[in-house]
Amino acid sequence: MIQHPTTPLPDADPEIRRRAAESLRRLLPRVEARVHDQIEPEAWDAFTRRLEEHFPKLFLYLHLLYGSHYDFLFHLEDILTTVTQAWLERDGELQALDALRETDPRWYQSSRILGAACYVDLFADDLAGLRERIPYLVELGVTYLHLMPLFRSPEGDNDGGYAVSSYREVDEALGTMAQLRELSTQLRHHGISLVVDFVLNHTSDEHPWARRAAAGDPEHQGYYRLFPDRELPDAYERSMADVFPDDHAGSFIYRNDMGRWVWTTFHNYQWDLNYQNPKLLDRMLGEMLFLANQGVEVLRFDAVAFLWKEIGTDSQNLPGAHWVIRAMSAALKIVAPASVIKSEAIVHPDEVRRYIHHDECQLSYNPELMALMWDSLATRKTAVLHNALERRLTIPEDCQWVNYIRCHDDIGWAFSNTDILASGFDPDEHRRFLTRFYTGIHPGTFARGLPFQLNPATGDGRVSGACASLCGLERALELDDPKEIDHAVRRILLMHGVILTLGGIPLIYLGDEIAMLNDYSFQQDPERSSDSRWVHRPRFDWDRAEQRHDTDTIPGRVFQGLLRFIQLRKQHPAFNSSNTQLVETGNDHLLGYFRSHGEHGVLVLANFDDHPQEIEGRRLRTLGLRKTVIDMVDGDAIFAAQSLTLEPYRLMVLARPQ
Ligand code: GLC
């Protein structure tokens, strides 16, 4: 078994450094000769300085991956050429951004960063339409915009664009690559960083590489994982779990035209790429750097857990997957230091954290927080959430969580069994309870959602649903019950209040800020009906958004409530650091944490119960509140001498004297 990346790596090893320096000394003149007609001497000097800094890491990870290949140096030269070519193609404005970010490398940790995600077509029809909607994003305070996959992909079912047929072409219906480049500039001029997916685990079966592979071309066959018979697929599958069991059992499909078994972790039209082949890594590096050169400032690395496979393992989260990303990250630092990588690893929380590192993914989704906030909302208790945050919220100080409530995907119950056991529940039974709760089956539930990849035999599954519907708004409106409606709105605000005050980059799924509900129309669409995730991917309702300034309406209450948290987060200095410390509130319904930065501090208290909950005066004083303080969300005065009662689902931010 190859060494795990969390064991100390030999990056300080003088021998590796010596070999890296020696390789660079030998290869750089050859690469320079290949591109000499494009070089300006001063710029070349600056580039070689960056190479000297980051090439040792690039070398190290490539060496760990491919050092045993007899032609390692040949591949290294090709990769260095790809990197150099990408640097030569980087335009002036982006070079300026690189220089800026090199002076402020932790720019993504500022509390001014607010994330939002949307599908271009569902939000604004196309890229031109999106440009028109920039004022809306600015009004909300967005500074980080994740546009869901927008590349050329197969007609019809294409996994919401996650089956990419070309990394260099935008889906015709949305616009062109030139428009995307212009949009990235426009967004940047409004203080918004463009975030785009880099779907690097697989391509669609219509990608030209896959087409050539299917036509029998050996080079392109080497880009994928193809097998003439079941011997190796069987050997792999003995220790693997199914990822998309509704689509196909196992991880392989048989292609008659090629007479080959193809590795397809997700849908059968998404062919897994073969990173065991250094040529493929070189090609994908080229695609990634191309995207960075379009002005993409955050590359969302999709499905990173699956990048490397080995017989006898579950082929998830293997060291090779980390090394592939680290090699890419080093190349990105050389070509486009303005850009960073965000990991999408929806796996065990301990594994999620392993991708978060200065040399790997500087940002990461926080699926554990997401799942456990839904858990707290269902159970009305916060102990599991509290304990998990205490244990795992801290990540390397130059990295950042991306905290979210809903995204385009299902909710998987990706928390640790140990944490659930510690609170006295059986983990599998608890997951089934949550699935039943959020699919509206559990008695007394407020939620409306749909099952995703449900196993009817075991009841195991995941959940689809829009934030507002899962928070009870859909049911409350059906019942026409004002109290339930009020509670649903409070739940939406509570969930957003937590991600907006906890630290990390808060990421809003656009539509949630105006409390959009589940959209069941996908059930009539044969291409989508088998994928319940479409229930929470509604077309953005601009008429509803018109009500956002009127707090007598539900969209208005939610939008204005969110704005309050957003402004508070941007303006109070206590939020401008990653310093979050969980506190014991003495009441299991209440989650509490301090945020602090320098001399500034606040105490956040959040009630996950549908009843008022109390925190004792004694406890408040232990938490440092000795006099009257004002809740910076609603303006109420709190007398620390007395006990404090939080209304159902209320979140308070109290100034804390240091
Ligand atoms: C990621 C995406 C998901 C997609 C999968 C395969 O998990 O978020 O939507 O189905 O990768 O690309």
mmCIF file with all atom_site columns, C-alpha atoms in Angstrom, residues 444-571:
data_model
loop_
_atom_site.group_PDB
_atom_site.id
_atom_site.type_symbol
_atom_site.label_atom_id
_atom_site.label_alt_id
_atom_site.label_comp_id
_atom_site.label_asym_id
_atom_site.label_entity_id
_atom_site.label_seq_id
_atom_site.pdbx_PDB_ins_code
_atom_site.Cartn_x
_atom_site.Cartn_y
_atom_site.Cartn_z
_atom_site.occupancy
_atom_site.B_iso_or_equiv
_atom_site.pdbx_formal_charge
_atom_site.auth_seq_id
_atom_site.auth_comp_id
_atom_site.auth_asym_id
_atom_site.auth_atom_id
_atom_site.pdbx_PDB_model_num
ATOM 1   C CA . GLY A 1 444 ? -44.907 14.734 13.505  1.00 0.00 ? 444 GLY A CA 1
ATOM 2   C CA . THR A 1 445 ? -42.444 15.832 10.865  1.00 0.00 ? 445 THR A CA 1
ATOM 3   C CA . PHE A 1 446 ? -42.652 19.344 9.465   1.00 0.00 ? 446 PHE A CA 1
ATOM 4   C CA . ALA A 1 447 ? -40.559 18.496 6.395   1.00 0.00 ? 447 ALA A CA 1
ATOM 5   C CA . ARG A 1 448 ? -41.449 17.785 2.792   1.00 0.00 ? 448 ARG A CA 1
ATOM 6   C CA . GLY A 1 449 ? -38.711 16.061 0.797   1.00 0.00 ? 449 GLY A CA 1
ATOM 7   C CA . LEU A 1 450 ? -38.103 13.098 -1.477  1.00 0.00 ? 450 LEU A CA 1
ATOM 8   C CA . PRO A 1 451 ? -35.887 10.062 -1.060  1.00 0.00 ? 451 PRO A CA 1
ATOM 9   C CA . PHE A 1 452 ? -32.741 9.803  -3.182  1.00 0.00 ? 452 PHE A CA 1
ATOM 10  C CA . GLN A 1 453 ? -31.045 6.452  -3.978  1.00 0.00 ? 453 GLN A CA 1
ATOM 11  C CA . LEU A 1 454 ? -33.274 4.771  -1.406  1.00 0.00 ? 454 LEU A CA 1
ATOM 12  C CA . ASN A 1 455 ? -32.729 1.092  -0.750  1.00 0.00 ? 455 ASN A CA 1
ATOM 13  C CA . PRO A 1 456 ? -36.270 -0.175 -0.094  1.00 0.00 ? 456 PRO A CA 1
ATOM 14  C CA . ALA A 1 457 ? -34.951 -3.353 1.547   1.00 0.00 ? 457 ALA A CA 1
ATOM 15  C CA . THR A 1 458 ? -32.928 -1.551 4.227   1.00 0.00 ? 458 THR A CA 1
ATOM 16  C CA . GLY A 1 459 ? -34.545 1.904  4.262   1.00 0.00 ? 459 GLY A CA 1
ATOM 17  C CA . ASP A 1 460 ? -31.085 3.447  3.760   1.00 0.00 ? 460 ASP A CA 1
ATOM 18  C CA . GLY A 1 461 ? -31.093 6.492  1.607   1.00 0.00 ? 461 GLY A CA 1
ATOM 19  C CA . ARG A 1 462 ? -30.472 10.152 1.155   1.00 0.00 ? 462 ARG A CA 1
ATOM 20  C CA . VAL A 1 463 ? -32.832 13.102 0.859   1.00 0.00 ? 463 VAL A CA 1
ATOM 21  C CA . SER A 1 464 ? -33.707 15.685 -1.771  1.00 0.00 ? 464 SER A CA 1
ATOM 22  C CA . GLY A 1 465 ? -35.638 18.857 -1.055  1.00 0.00 ? 465 GLY A CA 1
ATOM 23  C CA . ALA A 1 466 ? -35.456 22.639 -1.098  1.00 0.00 ? 466 ALA A CA 1
ATOM 24  C CA . CYS A 1 467 ? -34.369 24.353 2.105   1.00 0.00 ? 467 CYS A CA 1
ATOM 25  C CA . ALA A 1 468 ? -37.770 25.973 2.668   1.00 0.00 ? 468 ALA A CA 1
ATOM 26  C CA . SER A 1 469 ? -39.703 22.731 2.112   1.00 0.00 ? 469 SER A CA 1
ATOM 27  C CA . LEU A 1 470 ? -37.378 20.772 4.387   1.00 0.00 ? 470 LEU A CA 1
ATOM 28  C CA . CYS A 1 471 ? -37.791 23.523 6.979   1.00 0.00 ? 471 CYS A CA 1
ATOM 29  C CA . GLY A 1 472 ? -41.561 23.058 6.944   1.00 0.00 ? 472 GLY A CA 1
ATOM 30  C CA . LEU A 1 473 ? -42.801 25.927 4.800   1.00 0.00 ? 473 LEU A CA 1
ATOM 31  C CA . GLU A 1 474 ? -44.484 23.778 2.165   1.00 0.00 ? 474 GLU A CA 1
ATOM 32  C CA . ARG A 1 475 ? -46.472 21.798 4.704   1.00 0.00 ? 475 ARG A CA 1
ATOM 33  C CA . ALA A 1 476 ? -47.312 24.897 6.739   1.00 0.00 ? 476 ALA A CA 1
ATOM 34  C CA . LEU A 1 477 ? -48.661 26.685 3.668   1.00 0.00 ? 477 LEU A CA 1
ATOM 35  C CA . GLU A 1 478 ? -50.767 23.650 2.785   1.00 0.00 ? 478 GLU A CA 1
ATOM 36  C CA . LEU A 1 479 ? -52.158 23.624 6.305   1.00 0.00 ? 479 LEU A CA 1
ATOM 37  C CA . ASP A 1 480 ? -52.530 27.389 6.084   1.00 0.00 ? 480 ASP A CA 1
ATOM 38  C CA . ASP A 1 481 ? -51.329 27.528 9.669   1.00 0.00 ? 481 ASP A CA 1
ATOM 39  C CA . PRO A 1 482 ? -49.811 30.925 10.613  1.00 0.00 ? 482 PRO A CA 1
ATOM 40  C CA . LYS A 1 483 ? -47.866 29.548 13.565  1.00 0.00 ? 483 LYS A CA 1
ATOM 41  C CA . GLU A 1 484 ? -46.365 26.763 11.465  1.00 0.00 ? 484 GLU A CA 1
ATOM 42  C CA . ILE A 1 485 ? -45.548 29.263 8.725   1.00 0.00 ? 485 ILE A CA 1
ATOM 43  C CA . ASP A 1 486 ? -43.820 31.445 11.266  1.00 0.00 ? 486 ASP A CA 1
ATOM 44  C CA . HIS A 1 487 ? -41.838 28.507 12.608  1.00 0.00 ? 487 HIS A CA 1
ATOM 45  C CA . ALA A 1 488 ? -40.812 27.461 9.117   1.00 0.00 ? 488 ALA A CA 1
ATOM 46  C CA . VAL A 1 489 ? -39.504 30.951 8.359   1.00 0.00 ? 489 VAL A CA 1
ATOM 47  C CA . ARG A 1 490 ? -37.642 30.978 11.665  1.00 0.00 ? 490 ARG A CA 1
ATOM 48  C CA . ARG A 1 491 ? -36.061 27.611 10.848  1.00 0.00 ? 491 ARG A CA 1
ATOM 49  C CA . ILE A 1 492 ? -34.834 28.937 7.487   1.00 0.00 ? 492 ILE A CA 1
ATOM 50  C CA . LEU A 1 493 ? -33.352 31.970 9.207   1.00 0.00 ? 493 LEU A CA 1
ATOM 51  C CA . LEU A 1 494 ? -31.807 29.902 11.994  1.00 0.00 ? 494 LEU A CA 1
ATOM 52  C CA . MET A 1 495 ? -30.050 27.559 9.555   1.00 0.00 ? 495 MET A CA 1
ATOM 53  C CA . HIS A 1 496 ? -28.700 30.499 7.553   1.00 0.00 ? 496 HIS A CA 1
ATOM 54  C CA . GLY A 1 497 ? -27.892 32.381 10.742  1.00 0.00 ? 497 GLY A CA 1
ATOM 55  C CA . VAL A 1 498 ? -25.597 29.551 11.819  1.00 0.00 ? 498 VAL A CA 1
ATOM 56  C CA . ILE A 1 499 ? -23.630 29.353 8.574   1.00 0.00 ? 499 ILE A CA 1
ATOM 57  C CA . LEU A 1 500 ? -23.408 33.152 8.491   1.00 0.00 ? 500 LEU A CA 1
ATOM 58  C CA . THR A 1 501 ? -21.966 33.454 11.997  1.00 0.00 ? 501 THR A CA 1
ATOM 59  C CA . LEU A 1 502 ? -19.987 30.257 12.519  1.00 0.00 ? 502 LEU A CA 1
ATOM 60  C CA . GLY A 1 503 ? -16.946 31.077 10.359  1.00 0.00 ? 503 GLY A CA 1
ATOM 61  C CA . GLY A 1 504 ? -15.943 29.697 6.985   1.00 0.00 ? 504 GLY A CA 1
ATOM 62  C CA . ILE A 1 505 ? -17.453 30.863 3.713   1.00 0.00 ? 505 ILE A CA 1
ATOM 63  C CA . PRO A 1 506 ? -21.249 30.723 3.898   1.00 0.00 ? 506 PRO A CA 1
ATOM 64  C CA . LEU A 1 507 ? -22.718 29.417 0.656   1.00 0.00 ? 507 LEU A CA 1
ATOM 65  C CA . ILE A 1 508 ? -26.324 30.181 -0.228  1.00 0.00 ? 508 ILE A CA 1
ATOM 66  C CA . TYR A 1 509 ? -28.115 28.105 -2.833  1.00 0.00 ? 509 TYR A CA 1
ATOM 67  C CA . LEU A 1 510 ? -29.843 30.838 -4.824  1.00 0.00 ? 510 LEU A CA 1
ATOM 68  C CA . GLY A 1 511 ? -33.588 30.634 -4.400  1.00 0.00 ? 511 GLY A CA 1
ATOM 69  C CA . ASP A 1 512 ? -33.248 29.772 -0.711  1.00 0.00 ? 512 ASP A CA 1
ATOM 70  C CA . GLU A 1 513 ? -32.913 33.473 0.133   1.00 0.00 ? 513 GLU A CA 1
ATOM 71  C CA . ILE A 1 514 ? -36.483 33.959 -1.105  1.00 0.00 ? 514 ILE A CA 1
ATOM 72  C CA . ALA A 1 515 ? -37.713 30.668 0.405   1.00 0.00 ? 515 ALA A CA 1
ATOM 73  C CA . MET A 1 516 ? -38.451 28.893 -2.840  1.00 0.00 ? 516 MET A CA 1
ATOM 74  C CA . LEU A 1 517 ? -40.240 25.569 -2.405  1.00 0.00 ? 517 LEU A CA 1
ATOM 75  C CA . ASN A 1 518 ? -39.844 22.113 -3.930  1.00 0.00 ? 518 ASN A CA 1
ATOM 76  C CA . ASP A 1 519 ? -40.574 21.947 -7.632  1.00 0.00 ? 519 ASP A CA 1
ATOM 77  C CA . TYR A 1 520 ? -42.170 18.630 -8.554  1.00 0.00 ? 520 TYR A CA 1
ATOM 78  C CA . SER A 1 521 ? -42.367 19.317 -12.311 1.00 0.00 ? 521 SER A CA 1
ATOM 79  C CA . PHE A 1 522 ? -39.265 17.173 -12.941 1.00 0.00 ? 522 PHE A CA 1
ATOM 80  C CA . GLN A 1 523 ? -41.489 14.136 -12.391 1.00 0.00 ? 523 GLN A CA 1
ATOM 81  C CA . GLN A 1 524 ? -43.125 14.821 -15.766 1.00 0.00 ? 524 GLN A CA 1
ATOM 82  C CA . ASP A 1 525 ? -39.785 15.020 -17.548 1.00 0.00 ? 525 ASP A CA 1
ATOM 83  C CA . PRO A 1 526 ? -38.639 11.534 -18.623 1.00 0.00 ? 526 PRO A CA 1
ATOM 84  C CA . GLU A 1 527 ? -34.999 12.636 -18.655 1.00 0.00 ? 527 GLU A CA 1
ATOM 85  C CA . ARG A 1 528 ? -35.135 13.822 -15.075 1.00 0.00 ? 528 ARG A CA 1
ATOM 86  C CA . SER A 1 529 ? -37.877 11.885 -13.359 1.00 0.00 ? 529 SER A CA 1
ATOM 87  C CA . SER A 1 530 ? -35.546 9.208  -11.997 1.00 0.00 ? 530 SER A CA 1
ATOM 88  C CA . ASP A 1 531 ? -33.316 11.774 -10.257 1.00 0.00 ? 531 ASP A CA 1
ATOM 89  C CA . SER A 1 532 ? -35.143 13.379 -7.333  1.00 0.00 ? 532 SER A CA 1
ATOM 90  C CA . ARG A 1 533 ? -32.423 16.020 -6.902  1.00 0.00 ? 533 ARG A CA 1
ATOM 91  C CA . TRP A 1 534 ? -34.318 18.035 -9.526  1.00 0.00 ? 534 TRP A CA 1
ATOM 92  C CA . VAL A 1 535 ? -36.999 18.707 -6.901  1.00 0.00 ? 535 VAL A CA 1
ATOM 93  C CA . HIS A 1 536 ? -34.698 21.292 -5.326  1.00 0.00 ? 536 HIS A CA 1
ATOM 94  C CA . ARG A 1 537 ? -33.432 22.760 -8.570  1.00 0.00 ? 537 ARG A CA 1
ATOM 95  C CA . PRO A 1 538 ? -36.383 24.984 -9.454  1.00 0.00 ? 538 PRO A CA 1
ATOM 96  C CA . ARG A 1 539 ? -36.313 27.730 -12.053 1.00 0.00 ? 539 ARG A CA 1
ATOM 97  C CA . PHE A 1 540 ? -35.554 30.923 -10.137 1.00 0.00 ? 540 PHE A CA 1
ATOM 98  C CA . ASP A 1 541 ? -38.794 32.796 -9.523  1.00 0.00 ? 541 ASP A CA 1
ATOM 99  C CA . TRP A 1 542 ? -38.088 36.443 -10.313 1.00 0.00 ? 542 TRP A CA 1
ATOM 100 C CA . ASP A 1 543 ? -41.673 37.453 -9.512  1.00 0.00 ? 543 ASP A CA 1
ATOM 101 C CA . ARG A 1 544 ? -41.237 36.038 -6.048  1.00 0.00 ? 544 ARG A CA 1
ATOM 102 C CA . ALA A 1 545 ? -37.921 37.868 -5.760  1.00 0.00 ? 545 ALA A CA 1
ATOM 103 C CA . GLU A 1 546 ? -39.829 41.127 -6.373  1.00 0.00 ? 546 GLU A CA 1
ATOM 104 C CA . GLN A 1 547 ? -41.329 40.677 -2.895  1.00 0.00 ? 547 GLN A CA 1
ATOM 105 C CA . ARG A 1 548 ? -37.935 40.642 -1.216  1.00 0.00 ? 548 ARG A CA 1
ATOM 106 C CA . HIS A 1 549 ? -38.210 44.178 0.143   1.00 0.00 ? 549 HIS A CA 1
ATOM 107 C CA . ASP A 1 550 ? -41.620 43.641 1.699   1.00 0.00 ? 550 ASP A CA 1
ATOM 108 C CA . THR A 1 551 ? -41.259 42.035 5.122   1.00 0.00 ? 551 THR A CA 1
ATOM 109 C CA . ASP A 1 552 ? -44.978 41.290 5.215   1.00 0.00 ? 552 ASP A CA 1
ATOM 110 C CA . THR A 1 553 ? -44.294 38.580 2.664   1.00 0.00 ? 553 THR A CA 1
ATOM 111 C CA . ILE A 1 554 ? -42.463 35.317 3.296   1.00 0.00 ? 554 ILE A CA 1
ATOM 112 C CA . PRO A 1 555 ? -39.755 35.997 0.674   1.00 0.00 ? 555 PRO A CA 1
ATOM 113 C CA . GLY A 1 556 ? -39.310 39.455 2.187   1.00 0.00 ? 556 GLY A CA 1
ATOM 114 C CA . ARG A 1 557 ? -38.956 38.145 5.736   1.00 0.00 ? 557 ARG A CA 1
ATOM 115 C CA . VAL A 1 558 ? -36.372 35.601 4.680   1.00 0.00 ? 558 VAL A CA 1
ATOM 116 C CA . PHE A 1 559 ? -34.420 37.901 2.359   1.00 0.00 ? 559 PHE A CA 1
ATOM 117 C CA . GLN A 1 560 ? -34.283 40.779 4.838   1.00 0.00 ? 560 GLN A CA 1
ATOM 118 C CA . GLY A 1 561 ? -33.518 38.399 7.697   1.00 0.00 ? 561 GLY A CA 1
ATOM 119 C CA . LEU A 1 562 ? -30.592 37.012 5.746   1.00 0.00 ? 562 LEU A CA 1
ATOM 120 C CA . LEU A 1 563 ? -29.370 40.486 4.842   1.00 0.00 ? 563 LEU A CA 1
ATOM 121 C CA . ARG A 1 564 ? -29.222 41.338 8.505   1.00 0.00 ? 564 ARG A CA 1
ATOM 122 C CA . PHE A 1 565 ? -26.938 38.399 9.264   1.00 0.00 ? 565 PHE A CA 1
ATOM 123 C CA . ILE A 1 566 ? -24.889 39.096 6.150   1.00 0.00 ? 566 ILE A CA 1
ATOM 124 C CA . GLN A 1 567 ? -24.305 42.733 7.066   1.00 0.00 ? 567 GLN A CA 1
ATOM 125 C CA . LEU A 1 568 ? -23.538 41.830 10.659  1.00 0.00 ? 568 LEU A CA 1
ATOM 126 C CA . ARG A 1 569 ? -20.989 39.288 9.505   1.00 0.00 ? 569 ARG A CA 1
ATOM 127 C CA . LYS A 1 570 ? -19.346 41.735 7.147   1.00 0.00 ? 570 LYS A CA 1
ATOM 128 C CA . GLN A 1 571 ? -19.300 44.578 9.617   1.00 0.00 ? 571 GLN A CA 1
#
